[in-house]
Each structure stands twice: as C-alpha cells, then as structure tokens.
Coordinates of N, CA and C in Angstrom, one line a residue:
M1 N -31.0 -3.4 11.6 CA -30.3 -3.7 13.0 C -28.8 -2.9 11.7
S2 N -28.1 -2.1 12.6 CA -26.7 -1.7 12.2 C -25.5 -2.6 11.8
H3 N -25.0 -1.8 10.3 CA -23.5 -2.9 10.2 C -22.7 -3.5 11.7
Q4 N -22.7 -2.5 12.7 CA -21.7 -2.7 14.0 C -22.7 -4.1 14.8
D5 N -24.1 -3.9 15.0 CA -25.0 -4.7 15.6 C -24.2 -5.9 14.6
L6 N -25.0 -6.1 13.7 CA -24.7 -7.2 12.7 C -23.4 -8.1 13.2
A7 N -22.4 -7.6 12.8 CA -21.0 -7.9 13.4 C -21.2 -9.0 14.2
G8 N -21.6 -7.8 15.6 CA -21.4 -9.0 16.9 C -22.5 -10.0 16.7
D9 N -23.8 -10.4 15.8 CA -24.2 -11.0 15.9 C -23.6 -11.8 15.3
M10 N -22.8 -12.3 14.0 CA -22.2 -12.9 13.4 C -21.4 -13.8 14.1
D11 N -21.1 -13.5 15.2 CA -20.0 -14.5 15.7 C -21.0 -15.4 16.3
A12 N -22.2 -16.1 15.9 CA -23.1 -16.6 17.2 C -23.6 -17.4 15.7
W13 N -23.4 -16.8 14.2 CA -24.1 -17.6 13.2 C -23.4 -18.5 12.6
S14 N -24.1 -19.8 12.0 CA -23.5 -20.5 11.8 C -22.9 -20.0 9.8
S15 N -22.1 -20.6 9.5 CA -21.5 -20.4 8.6 C -22.0 -20.5 6.9
A16 N -23.6 -21.2 7.2 CA -24.7 -21.2 6.5 C -25.1 -20.0 6.2
R17 N -25.9 -19.3 7.9 CA -26.0 -18.4 7.6 C -25.6 -17.2 7.4
V18 N -24.3 -17.2 7.3 CA -23.3 -16.1 6.9 C -23.3 -16.1 5.2
R19 N -23.5 -16.7 4.8 CA -23.4 -17.3 3.4 C -24.4 -16.7 2.9
Q20 N -25.8 -17.1 4.2 CA -27.3 -16.4 3.5 C -27.0 -15.1 3.5
W21 N -26.5 -14.6 4.4 CA -26.7 -12.5 4.3 C -25.9 -11.8 3.7
M22 N -24.9 -12.8 3.0 CA -23.5 -12.1 1.9 C -24.5 -12.3 0.7
S23 N -25.7 -13.5 0.2 CA -25.8 -13.6 -1.1 C -26.9 -12.4 -1.1
T24 N -27.9 -11.6 0.1 CA -28.8 -10.4 -0.1 C -28.2 -9.3 -0.3
L25 N -26.6 -9.3 -0.4 CA -25.8 -7.3 -0.3 C -25.8 -7.3 -2.1
T26 N -26.0 -6.2 -1.9 CA -26.3 -4.9 -3.2 C -25.6 -3.9 -2.8
E27 N -24.9 -3.2 -3.7 CA -24.1 -2.6 -3.4 C -25.1 -1.0 -2.7
D28 N -26.3 -1.2 -3.0 CA -27.0 -0.2 -2.2 C -27.0 -0.2 -0.4
N29 N -27.0 -2.3 -0.1 CA -27.2 -2.2 1.4 C -25.6 -2.6 2.0
A30 N -24.9 -2.7 1.0 CA -23.2 -3.3 2.0 C -22.4 -2.7 2.6
P31 N -21.5 -3.4 3.7 CA -21.3 -2.0 4.0 C -19.9 -1.6 3.2
R32 N -19.6 0.1 3.7 CA -18.7 0.4 2.7 C -17.2 0.5 3.9
S33 N -16.9 -0.1 4.8 CA -16.0 0.1 6.0 C -14.8 -1.0 5.5
V34 N -13.7 -0.4 5.1 CA -12.9 -2.3 4.7 C -12.8 -2.9 6.7
N35 N -12.7 -2.1 7.1 CA -12.3 -2.4 8.8 C -13.5 -3.1 8.8
W36 N -14.5 -2.7 8.9 CA -15.8 -3.4 8.9 C -15.5 -5.0 8.7
W37 N -15.4 -4.7 7.7 CA -15.2 -6.1 6.4 C -14.1 -7.4 7.4
L38 N -13.2 -6.4 7.8 CA -11.8 -7.5 8.1 C -11.9 -8.1 9.5
R39 N -13.1 -7.1 10.5 CA -13.7 -7.5 11.7 C -14.6 -9.1 11.3
T40 N -14.8 -8.4 10.4 CA -16.5 -10.1 10.0 C -15.6 -10.7 9.9
R41 N -14.8 -10.7 8.9 CA -13.9 -11.9 8.1 C -13.0 -12.5 9.4
S42 N -12.2 -11.9 9.9 CA -11.8 -12.3 11.5 C -12.7 -13.7 12.3
I43 N -14.3 -12.9 12.6 CA -14.8 -14.1 13.0 C -15.0 -15.3 12.2
A44 N -15.2 -15.5 10.8 CA -15.0 -16.9 9.9 C -13.5 -17.5 10.2
E45 N -12.6 -16.2 10.1 CA -11.1 -17.2 10.3 C -10.8 -17.8 11.9
R46 N -11.7 -17.0 12.8 CA -11.3 -18.2 14.1 C -11.7 -19.1 14.0
H47 N -13.4 -19.7 12.9 CA -13.8 -21.2 13.1 C -12.6 -21.7 12.1
A48 N -12.3 -21.1 11.2 CA -10.9 -21.9 10.7 C -10.0 -22.5 10.7
Y49 N -9.6 -22.0 11.8 CA -8.2 -22.0 12.7 C -8.8 -22.6 13.7
D50 N -9.5 -23.1 14.2 CA -9.9 -23.5 14.9 C -9.8 -25.5 15.1
R51 N -8.7 -26.4 15.3 CA -8.4 -27.2 15.2 C -9.7 -28.3 16.3
T52 N -10.2 -27.5 16.9 CA -11.1 -28.8 17.6 C -12.5 -29.0 16.9
L53 N -12.7 -28.4 15.7 CA -13.6 -28.5 14.3 C -13.1 -29.7 13.3
T54 N -13.9 -30.4 12.4 CA -13.9 -30.7 11.3 C -13.4 -30.7 10.3
A55 N -12.4 -31.2 9.9 CA -11.1 -30.4 8.6 C -12.3 -29.5 7.4
E56 N -14.0 -30.3 7.3 CA -14.2 -30.1 6.0 C -15.5 -28.7 7.3
A57 N -15.6 -29.1 8.2 CA -15.8 -27.4 8.9 C -14.9 -26.3 8.8
R58 N -14.2 -26.6 9.2 CA -13.2 -25.6 9.2 C -12.8 -24.9 7.5
R59 N -12.9 -26.2 6.2 CA -12.5 -25.5 5.4 C -14.3 -24.5 5.0
E60 N -15.1 -25.3 5.6 CA -16.6 -24.6 5.6 C -16.1 -23.4 5.6
W61 N -15.6 -22.8 6.8 CA -15.7 -21.6 7.7 C -14.4 -20.9 7.0
A62 N -13.2 -21.5 6.0 CA -12.2 -20.4 5.9 C -12.9 -19.8 4.3
E63 N -13.9 -20.8 3.8 CA -14.6 -20.6 2.6 C -15.3 -19.3 2.5
V64 N -15.6 -19.4 3.9 CA -16.4 -18.2 3.8 C -15.8 -16.9 4.5
A65 N -15.3 -16.9 5.2 CA -13.9 -16.4 5.5 C -13.5 -15.5 3.9
L66 N -13.0 -16.4 3.1 CA -12.7 -16.1 1.5 C -13.9 -15.1 0.9
S67 N -15.2 -15.6 1.0 CA -16.3 -14.7 0.3 C -16.0 -12.9 1.0
L68 N -16.4 -13.7 2.6 CA -15.9 -11.9 3.0 C -14.6 -11.3 2.8
T69 N -13.6 -11.5 2.0 CA -12.4 -11.2 2.1 C -13.3 -10.6 0.3
D70 N -13.1 -11.3 -0.6 CA -14.2 -10.5 -1.7 C -15.2 -9.6 -2.0
R71 N -15.9 -9.5 -0.8 CA -17.0 -8.2 -0.3 C -16.6 -7.0 -0.3
A72 N -15.4 -7.4 0.8 CA -14.2 -6.8 1.0 C -14.1 -5.7 0.0
E73 N -13.2 -6.7 -1.1 CA -12.6 -5.6 -2.5 C -13.4 -5.1 -3.2
Q74 N -15.1 -6.0 -2.9 CA -16.6 -5.5 -4.4 C -16.6 -4.2 -3.1
F75 N -16.8 -4.7 -2.1 CA -17.6 -3.0 -1.7 C -16.9 -2.2 -1.1
A76 N -16.0 -2.1 -0.1 CA -15.3 -1.5 0.1 C -14.0 -1.2 0.0
G77 N -13.6 -1.3 -1.4 CA -12.4 -1.3 -2.0 C -11.1 -1.6 -1.6
Y78 N -11.3 -2.8 -1.1 CA -10.2 -3.6 -0.4 C -8.8 -3.9 -1.1
D79 N -7.9 -3.8 -0.9 CA -6.8 -3.8 -2.0 C -6.8 -4.8 -2.6
R80 N -6.9 -5.2 -4.4 CA -6.8 -6.6 -3.9 C -5.3 -7.3 -4.2
W81 N -3.9 -7.1 -3.6 CA -3.1 -7.8 -3.4 C -3.3 -7.6 -2.0
S82 N -4.2 -7.3 -1.0 CA -3.9 -7.9 0.5 C -5.4 -8.9 0.3
A83 N -5.8 -8.6 -0.5 CA -7.0 -9.7 -0.9 C -6.2 -10.8 -0.8
A84 N -5.7 -10.4 -2.3 CA -4.8 -11.9 -2.7 C -4.0 -12.9 -1.4
A85 N -3.7 -12.0 -1.3 CA -2.6 -12.3 -0.3 C -3.3 -12.6 1.0
D86 N -4.5 -12.1 1.9 CA -5.0 -13.1 2.7 C -5.7 -14.5 2.6
G87 N -6.1 -14.4 1.1 CA -6.2 -16.0 0.8 C -5.6 -16.6 0.8
F88 N -4.2 -16.1 0.0 CA -3.7 -17.6 0.3 C -2.8 -17.4 1.2
N89 N -2.9 -17.2 1.7 CA -2.2 -17.1 3.6 C -3.3 -18.0 4.3
L90 N -4.1 -17.9 4.2 CA -5.5 -19.1 4.4 C -5.4 -20.5 4.3
R91 N -5.2 -20.0 2.8 CA -5.5 -21.4 2.0 C -4.0 -22.4 2.7
S92 N -2.8 -21.5 2.4 CA -1.5 -22.3 2.6 C -1.9 -23.5 3.9
L93 N -2.2 -21.9 4.9 CA -3.1 -22.6 6.1 C -3.5 -24.0 6.3
L94 N -4.6 -24.2 5.6 CA -5.5 -25.2 5.9 C -4.7 -26.0 5.1
I95 N -3.7 -26.0 3.8 CA -3.4 -27.2 3.5 C -2.8 -28.1 4.0
Q96 N -1.6 -27.1 4.7 CA -1.0 -27.7 5.4 C -1.2 -28.1 6.7
E97 N -2.3 -27.9 7.3 CA -3.0 -28.9 8.2 C -3.9 -29.8 8.5
L98 N -4.1 -30.0 6.7 CA -5.6 -30.6 7.3 C -5.1 -31.5 5.5
G99 N -4.0 -31.4 5.0 CA -3.3 -31.6 3.7 C -4.3 -31.3 3.0
S100 N -4.1 -31.7 1.3 CA -4.2 -30.7 -0.3 C -5.8 -31.9 -0.5
V101 N -6.5 -31.5 -0.8 CA -7.9 -32.1 -1.3 C -8.1 -31.8 -2.9
P102 N -7.4 -33.4 -3.1 CA -6.8 -33.7 -5.5 C -8.3 -33.0 -6.1
G103 N -8.5 -32.3 -7.0 CA -9.8 -31.6 -7.3 C -10.5 -30.5 -7.2
D104 N -9.4 -30.3 -5.8 CA -10.6 -28.5 -5.5 C -9.4 -27.8 -5.5
E105 N -9.8 -27.2 -6.3 CA -9.2 -25.4 -6.5 C -8.6 -24.5 -5.4
K106 N -9.9 -24.7 -5.2 CA -9.1 -23.8 -3.2 C -8.2 -24.7 -2.5
W107 N -8.2 -26.3 -2.5 CA -7.6 -26.5 -1.4 C -6.5 -27.9 -1.8
E108 N -6.3 -27.6 -3.3 CA -5.4 -28.4 -4.1 C -3.9 -27.6 -4.1
R109 N -2.5 -28.4 -2.9 CA -1.4 -27.5 -2.6 C -1.4 -26.9 -4.5
A110 N -1.2 -28.0 -5.2 CA -0.9 -27.3 -7.0 C -1.6 -26.5 -7.4
A111 N -2.7 -26.5 -7.2 CA -3.3 -25.6 -8.3 C -3.8 -23.8 -6.5
L112 N -2.7 -24.2 -5.7 CA -2.8 -23.0 -4.8 C -1.2 -22.9 -5.4
V113 N -0.5 -23.1 -5.5 CA 0.5 -23.2 -6.2 C 0.8 -21.7 -8.0
R114 N -0.5 -22.5 -8.7 CA -0.5 -21.6 -9.9 C -1.3 -21.0 -9.6
R115 N -1.9 -20.5 -9.2 CA -2.4 -19.2 -8.3 C -1.9 -18.3 -8.1
V116 N -1.5 -18.5 -7.2 CA 0.4 -17.4 -6.7 C 0.5 -17.1 -7.9
L117 N 1.0 -17.9 -8.7 CA 2.1 -18.0 -9.7 C 2.0 -16.8 -10.5
A118 N 0.3 -17.3 -11.2 CA -0.1 -16.5 -12.2 C -0.7 -14.9 -11.3
A119 N -0.4 -14.4 -10.2 CA -0.3 -13.2 -9.6 C 0.7 -12.5 -9.7
V120 N 1.9 -13.6 -9.7 CA 2.9 -12.5 -10.1 C 2.8 -11.7 -11.3
T121 N 3.6 -10.3 -10.9 CA 3.6 -9.0 -12.2 C 5.2 -9.5 -12.4
L122 N 6.3 -9.8 -11.8 CA 7.6 -9.6 -12.1 C 8.5 -11.3 -12.2
T123 N 9.3 -11.4 -12.7 CA 10.2 -12.7 -13.1 C 10.7 -12.9 -11.5
P124 N 11.6 -13.8 -11.6 CA 12.3 -14.3 -10.1 C 14.1 -12.7 -9.9
A125 N 14.0 -13.0 -11.6 CA 15.2 -12.2 -11.9 C 15.0 -10.7 -12.2
E126 N 13.6 -10.0 -12.3 CA 12.8 -8.8 -12.4 C 13.4 -8.5 -10.4
A127 N 12.8 -9.3 -10.0 CA 12.6 -8.8 -8.8 C 13.8 -8.9 -8.2
G128 N 14.7 -9.6 -8.1 CA 16.0 -10.1 -7.3 C 16.7 -9.0 -7.9
E129 N 17.2 -8.4 -9.1 CA 17.6 -7.3 -9.5 C 17.2 -6.2 -9.3
L130 N 16.2 -6.0 -8.8 CA 15.2 -4.4 -8.1 C 15.8 -4.7 -6.6
A131 N 15.6 -5.8 -6.0 CA 16.0 -5.9 -4.7 C 17.4 -5.6 -4.1
D132 N 18.3 -5.7 -5.0 CA 19.3 -5.3 -5.0 C 20.3 -3.8 -4.9
R133 N 18.5 -2.8 -5.4 CA 18.9 -1.1 -5.5 C 17.2 -0.7 -4.2
W134 N 17.2 -1.6 -3.7 CA 15.8 -0.9 -3.3 C 15.8 0.0 -2.9
R135 N 16.6 0.1 -2.1 CA 16.1 1.5 -0.5 C 16.4 2.8 -2.0
T136 N 17.0 2.2 -3.3 CA 17.0 3.5 -4.2 C 15.8 4.1 -5.3
L137 N 14.7 2.9 -4.9 CA 13.6 2.8 -5.7 C 12.3 3.9 -5.6
P138 N 11.6 4.3 -6.4 CA 10.7 5.4 -5.8 C 9.8 4.0 -5.1
V139 N 8.6 4.7 -3.8 CA 7.6 4.0 -3.1 C 7.3 3.4 -4.0
E140 N 6.6 3.2 -5.0 CA 6.1 2.7 -5.6 C 6.4 0.9 -5.8
Q141 N 7.5 1.2 -6.6 CA 8.4 0.1 -6.8 C 8.9 -0.8 -5.6
I142 N 9.0 -0.3 -4.2 CA 9.5 -1.0 -3.1 C 7.9 -1.6 -2.8
L143 N 7.2 -0.8 -3.0 CA 5.0 -1.6 -2.4 C 5.5 -2.8 -4.0
R144 N 5.7 -3.1 -4.9 CA 5.2 -4.1 -5.5 C 5.9 -5.0 -5.1
L145 N 7.4 -5.0 -4.5 CA 8.4 -5.6 -4.8 C 7.8 -6.2 -3.2
R146 N 7.0 -5.5 -1.9 CA 6.5 -5.6 -0.8 C 5.4 -7.2 -1.0
R147 N 4.7 -6.8 -1.9 CA 3.5 -7.6 -2.4 C 3.8 -8.4 -2.9
H148 N 5.0 -9.0 -3.9 CA 5.5 -10.4 -4.5 C 5.5 -11.1 -3.3
K149 N 6.6 -10.4 -2.3 CA 7.1 -10.8 -1.1 C 6.1 -11.7 -0.1
N150 N 5.1 -10.8 -0.3 CA 3.3 -11.1 0.4 C 2.8 -12.2 0.2
L151 N 2.7 -11.9 -1.6 CA 2.1 -13.1 -2.3 C 2.8 -14.6 -2.5
L152 N 4.2 -14.6 -2.1 CA 4.7 -15.2 -2.4 C 5.2 -16.4 -0.7
A153 N 5.1 -15.6 0.1 CA 5.9 -16.5 1.4 C 4.6 -17.3 2.0
P154 N 3.4 -18.0 1.8 CA 2.5 -18.5 2.1 C 3.1 -20.4 1.1
L155 N 4.0 -19.9 -0.2 CA 4.1 -21.0 -0.7 C 5.6 -21.7 -0.4
A156 N 6.2 -20.8 1.1 CA 7.6 -21.5 1.0 C 7.1 -22.9 2.6
P157 N 6.0 -22.9 3.3 CA 5.6 -24.3 3.6 C 5.3 -25.4 2.9
L158 N 4.6 -25.2 1.9 CA 4.4 -26.3 1.3 C 6.1 -26.9 -0.4
V159 N 6.7 -25.5 -0.1 CA 7.6 -26.5 -1.6 C 8.3 -27.7 -1.3
D160 N 8.2 -27.9 -0.1 CA 9.0 -29.3 0.1 C 8.4 -30.9 -0.4
Q161 N 6.8 -29.8 -0.4 CA 5.3 -31.2 -0.4 C 4.9 -30.9 -2.7
L162 N 5.5 -30.3 -2.8 CA 5.2 -29.8 -4.8 C 5.4 -31.0 -5.6
P163 N 4.9 -31.4 -6.8 CA 5.4 -32.4 -7.4 C 6.5 -31.4 -7.9
A164 N 7.4 -32.7 -8.6 CA 8.6 -32.0 -9.2 C 7.9 -31.4 -10.7
G165 N 8.2 -30.6 -10.9 CA 7.6 -29.8 -12.6 C 8.3 -28.9 -13.1
P166 N 7.9 -27.7 -13.6 CA 8.5 -26.1 -13.9 C 7.6 -25.6 -12.2
D167 N 6.8 -25.4 -12.3 CA 6.3 -24.6 -10.9 C 6.9 -25.2 -9.9
A168 N 7.5 -26.3 -9.4 CA 7.9 -26.1 -8.3 C 9.1 -25.5 -8.4
E169 N 9.6 -25.3 -9.9 CA 11.2 -24.6 -9.8 C 10.9 -23.5 -9.8
R170 N 9.7 -22.9 -10.4 CA 9.2 -21.6 -10.0 C 9.7 -21.0 -8.7
V171 N 8.8 -21.9 -8.3 CA 8.6 -21.4 -6.2 C 9.7 -21.7 -6.0
R172 N 10.8 -22.3 -5.9 CA 12.2 -22.5 -4.9 C 13.0 -21.4 -5.7
T173 N 12.8 -21.0 -6.7 CA 13.5 -19.9 -7.4 C 12.9 -18.0 -6.6
W174 N 11.6 -18.6 -6.4 CA 11.6 -17.4 -5.8 C 11.5 -17.4 -4.9
L175 N 12.0 -18.5 -3.7 CA 12.2 -17.9 -2.2 C 13.4 -18.2 -2.0
L176 N 14.4 -18.3 -2.9 CA 15.7 -17.8 -3.0 C 15.8 -16.3 -2.9
V177 N 14.7 -15.7 -3.1 CA 15.0 -13.9 -3.8 C 14.0 -13.5 -2.9
L178 N 13.5 -14.0 -2.1 CA 12.4 -13.6 -1.4 C 12.9 -13.3 0.5
P179 N 14.0 -13.2 0.8 CA 14.8 -13.0 1.9 C 15.3 -11.6 1.8
N180 N 15.5 -11.5 0.2 CA 15.7 -10.3 -0.4 C 15.4 -8.6 -0.5
L181 N 14.3 -9.0 -0.5 CA 12.6 -8.2 -1.4 C 12.3 -7.4 0.5
P182 N 11.9 -5.7 0.3 CA 11.8 -5.3 1.4 C 10.9 -5.8 1.8

C-alpha cells in the first residue's frame, strides 16, 4: 500500500492503531514528505479538537498528533521551530478547554510554560530591542523574531491561570513584547 493510500485509510483508524503503525517505522520505510506527515497529523488533530469526545480520548488523539509531528521532524526534516510551535499550540488549546492535569508533563499548565520558556533563545529585552528595528534586520533575524512570537503566543490565553512566580512574570514580560514582533 502506498503512503498516499495509507493516509486515506488512517482516517478510520483508532489512535492505538496509528501508534502501532508508527512503532514500525524505520529510516527505510517512513514517508519522506513533510506535507504527507502534516496531512496525516491533521487526522489526529481533528479528533483532538472534537468536543463530542471525552477529555481522555481528546488527549490521546492529541498525543498521537504530537507523535506524528515528531515523526515529521525525524523522517521528513520538518522544521524544529514549527514542530515546537505546533505542539505548544495544541497543548495550550487542550489545557484551555479541558484543564490542566497535575503531574502530567504534556497537559500541565506550568510544565507547558517551562517548555516554552526553555525553547526561546532571546530574552524579552533582546527581542524588544530587535523588534524596534526589525525592518532593517537581515531575514534570518526577522525569522528568529517571528519564531519566538509563534512559540510564545500559545501562552497568552493561559497567563491569568499561572501560579505566581518567576515563570509567570517572564511570560507576562514576553506577552508585552509579542505585539511588536514581526
């Protein structure tokens, strides 16, 4: 069966079957098209967004979507910044809709904040200074600012639910800078 046919069949698969299929992948047999992976991930995301499913089923499908994103990065060279932003957005949405799950690194609000803050490579002050003159920057630096904006944006809806502390303050500082980033 071709990878194209497989993607069509996956629409009817269970999350367990998708996970089982992913466990069989190797460098030799994995699809190489980023678009194939993103299209396949959209199947899992559709289930994760389905409000008629239980919270447990939605989180399970979201974990499958996160795994598919990891495979896109591993086998098809999907950009790590895009992969991270995709994961942060999905996790943020489900935490907003279903609540935080204490002790579960994927679904705990504070854990998501820590992961996002660990992924940034600039301080808010550095980003703010660059943002003031972004139109004069080389394309690589503009992209770096845009990547930071994409990484941090999923935290905006969660900021008021964060426990007081240094991470919450860093997020608030970043959120003041975000509107100025390209």
